[in-house]
Coordinates of N, CA and C in Angstrom, one line a residue:
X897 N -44.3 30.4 102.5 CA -44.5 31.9 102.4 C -43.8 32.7 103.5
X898 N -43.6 32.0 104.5 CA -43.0 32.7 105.4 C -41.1 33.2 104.6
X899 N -40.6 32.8 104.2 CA -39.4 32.8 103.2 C -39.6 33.9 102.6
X900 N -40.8 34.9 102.2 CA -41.0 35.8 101.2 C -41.5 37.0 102.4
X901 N -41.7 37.0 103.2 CA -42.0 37.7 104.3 C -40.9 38.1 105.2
X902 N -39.8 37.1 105.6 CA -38.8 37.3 106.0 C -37.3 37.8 104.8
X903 N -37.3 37.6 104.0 CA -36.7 38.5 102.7 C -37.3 39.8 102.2
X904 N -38.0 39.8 102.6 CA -39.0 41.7 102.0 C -38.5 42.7 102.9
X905 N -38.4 43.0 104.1 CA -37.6 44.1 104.7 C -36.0 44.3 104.0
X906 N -35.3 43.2 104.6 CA -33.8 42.9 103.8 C -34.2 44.0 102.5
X907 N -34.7 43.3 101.7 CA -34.7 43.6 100.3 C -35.3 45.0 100.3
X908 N -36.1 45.7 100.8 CA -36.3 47.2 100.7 C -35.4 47.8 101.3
X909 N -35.0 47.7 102.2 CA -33.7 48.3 103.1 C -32.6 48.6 102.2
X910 N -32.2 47.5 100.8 CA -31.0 47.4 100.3 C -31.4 48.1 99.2
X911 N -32.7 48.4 98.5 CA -33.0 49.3 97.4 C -33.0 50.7 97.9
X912 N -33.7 50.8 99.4 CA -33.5 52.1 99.6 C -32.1 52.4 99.6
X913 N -30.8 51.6 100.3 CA -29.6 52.0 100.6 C -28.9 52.4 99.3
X914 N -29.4 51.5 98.3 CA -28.6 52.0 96.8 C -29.7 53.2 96.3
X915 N -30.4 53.4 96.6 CA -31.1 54.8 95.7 C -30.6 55.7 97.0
X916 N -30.1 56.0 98.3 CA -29.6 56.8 99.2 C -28.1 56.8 98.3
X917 N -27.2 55.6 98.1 CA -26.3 55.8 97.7 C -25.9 56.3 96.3
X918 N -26.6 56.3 95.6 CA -26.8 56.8 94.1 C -27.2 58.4 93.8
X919 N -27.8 59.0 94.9 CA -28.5 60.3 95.2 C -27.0 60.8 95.6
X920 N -26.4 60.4 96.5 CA -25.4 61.3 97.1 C -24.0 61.1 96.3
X921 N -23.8 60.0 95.1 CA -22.7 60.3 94.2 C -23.2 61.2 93.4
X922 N -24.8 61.6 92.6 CA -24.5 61.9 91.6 C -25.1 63.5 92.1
X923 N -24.9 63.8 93.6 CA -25.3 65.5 94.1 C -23.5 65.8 94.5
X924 N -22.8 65.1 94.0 CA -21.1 65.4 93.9 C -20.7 66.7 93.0
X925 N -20.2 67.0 93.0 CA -19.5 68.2 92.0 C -20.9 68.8 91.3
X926 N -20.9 69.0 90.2 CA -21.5 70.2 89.4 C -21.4 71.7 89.9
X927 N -22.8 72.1 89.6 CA -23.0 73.3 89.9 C -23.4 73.6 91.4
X928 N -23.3 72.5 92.3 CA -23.6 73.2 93.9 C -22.2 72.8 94.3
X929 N -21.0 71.8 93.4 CA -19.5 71.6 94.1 C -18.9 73.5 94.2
X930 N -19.2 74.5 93.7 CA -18.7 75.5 94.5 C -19.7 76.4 95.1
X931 N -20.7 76.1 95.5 CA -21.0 76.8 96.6 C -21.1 75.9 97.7
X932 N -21.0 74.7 97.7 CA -20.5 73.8 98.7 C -19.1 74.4 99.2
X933 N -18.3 74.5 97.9 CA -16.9 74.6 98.9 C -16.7 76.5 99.5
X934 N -17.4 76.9 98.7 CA -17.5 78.4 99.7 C -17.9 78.8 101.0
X935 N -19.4 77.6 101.0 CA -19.7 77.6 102.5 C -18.4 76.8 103.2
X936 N -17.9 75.8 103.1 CA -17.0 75.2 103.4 C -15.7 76.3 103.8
X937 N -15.2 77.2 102.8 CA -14.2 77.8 103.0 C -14.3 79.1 103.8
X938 N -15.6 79.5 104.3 CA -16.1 80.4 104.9 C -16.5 80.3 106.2
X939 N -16.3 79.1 106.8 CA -16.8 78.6 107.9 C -15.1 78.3 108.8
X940 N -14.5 77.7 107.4 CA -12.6 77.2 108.1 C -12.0 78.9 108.6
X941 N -12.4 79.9 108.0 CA -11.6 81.2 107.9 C -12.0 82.0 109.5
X942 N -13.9 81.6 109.3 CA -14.5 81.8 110.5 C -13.8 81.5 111.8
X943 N -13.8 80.2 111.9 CA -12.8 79.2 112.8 C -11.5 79.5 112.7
X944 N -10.8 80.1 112.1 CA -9.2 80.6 112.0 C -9.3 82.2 112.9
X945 N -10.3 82.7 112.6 CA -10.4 84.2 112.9 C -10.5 83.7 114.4
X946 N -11.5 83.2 114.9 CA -12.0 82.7 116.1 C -10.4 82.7 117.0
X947 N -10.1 81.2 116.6 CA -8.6 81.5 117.2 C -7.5 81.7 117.5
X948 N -7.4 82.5 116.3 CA -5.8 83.6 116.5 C -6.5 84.7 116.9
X949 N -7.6 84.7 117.7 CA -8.1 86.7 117.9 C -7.7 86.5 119.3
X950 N -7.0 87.9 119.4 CA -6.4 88.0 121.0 C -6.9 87.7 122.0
X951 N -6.7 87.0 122.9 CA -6.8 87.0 124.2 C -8.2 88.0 124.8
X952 N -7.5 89.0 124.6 CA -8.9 90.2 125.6 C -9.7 90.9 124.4
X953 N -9.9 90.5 123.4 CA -10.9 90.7 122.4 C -11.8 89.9 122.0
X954 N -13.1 89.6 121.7 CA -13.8 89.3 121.7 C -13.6 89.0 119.7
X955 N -14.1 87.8 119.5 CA -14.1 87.3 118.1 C -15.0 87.7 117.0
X956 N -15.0 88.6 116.2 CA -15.7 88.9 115.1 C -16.4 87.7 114.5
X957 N -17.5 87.9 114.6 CA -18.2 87.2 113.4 C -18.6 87.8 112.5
X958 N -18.5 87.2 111.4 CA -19.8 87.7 110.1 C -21.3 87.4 110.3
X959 N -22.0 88.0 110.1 CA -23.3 88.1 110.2 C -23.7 87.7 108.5
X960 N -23.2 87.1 107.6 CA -23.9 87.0 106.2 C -24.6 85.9 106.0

C-alpha cells in the first residue's frame, strides 16, 4: 500500500497541470483575444509616450 500513497500526489499534481494546461489553451483567442490585445496595445503606446517625451517634461499618462 505504500506504492498507492506514494503515486497519489504525482498523480494529482499531473491532472491538475493538464486541467491548468487545457484552461489556458482553450481562454486563447475568441472573444477576450481582442480586448486582450487592446490592453496589450495600450500599455506598448503608454511605454513609447513615456520615452520619446522630452527630457524637461514630465510624461503624460492616461488615466482610463
Amino acid at each position: 500500500m505504500d506504492y498507492v500513497s506514494a503515486l497519489v500526489p504525482p498523480l494529482v499534481m499531473a491532472v491538475a497541470f493538464t486541467f491548468l494546461i487545457v484552461t489556458m489553451i482553450k481562454s486563447q483567442g475568441g472573444a477576450n483575444k481582442a480586448k486582450e490585445d487592446h490592453l496589450v496595445d495600450a500599455a506598448l503606446a503608454r511605454a513609447e509616450a513615456d520615452r520619446t517625451a522630452p527630457a524637461g517634461q514630465a510624461p503624460v499618462s492616461d488615466a482610463s
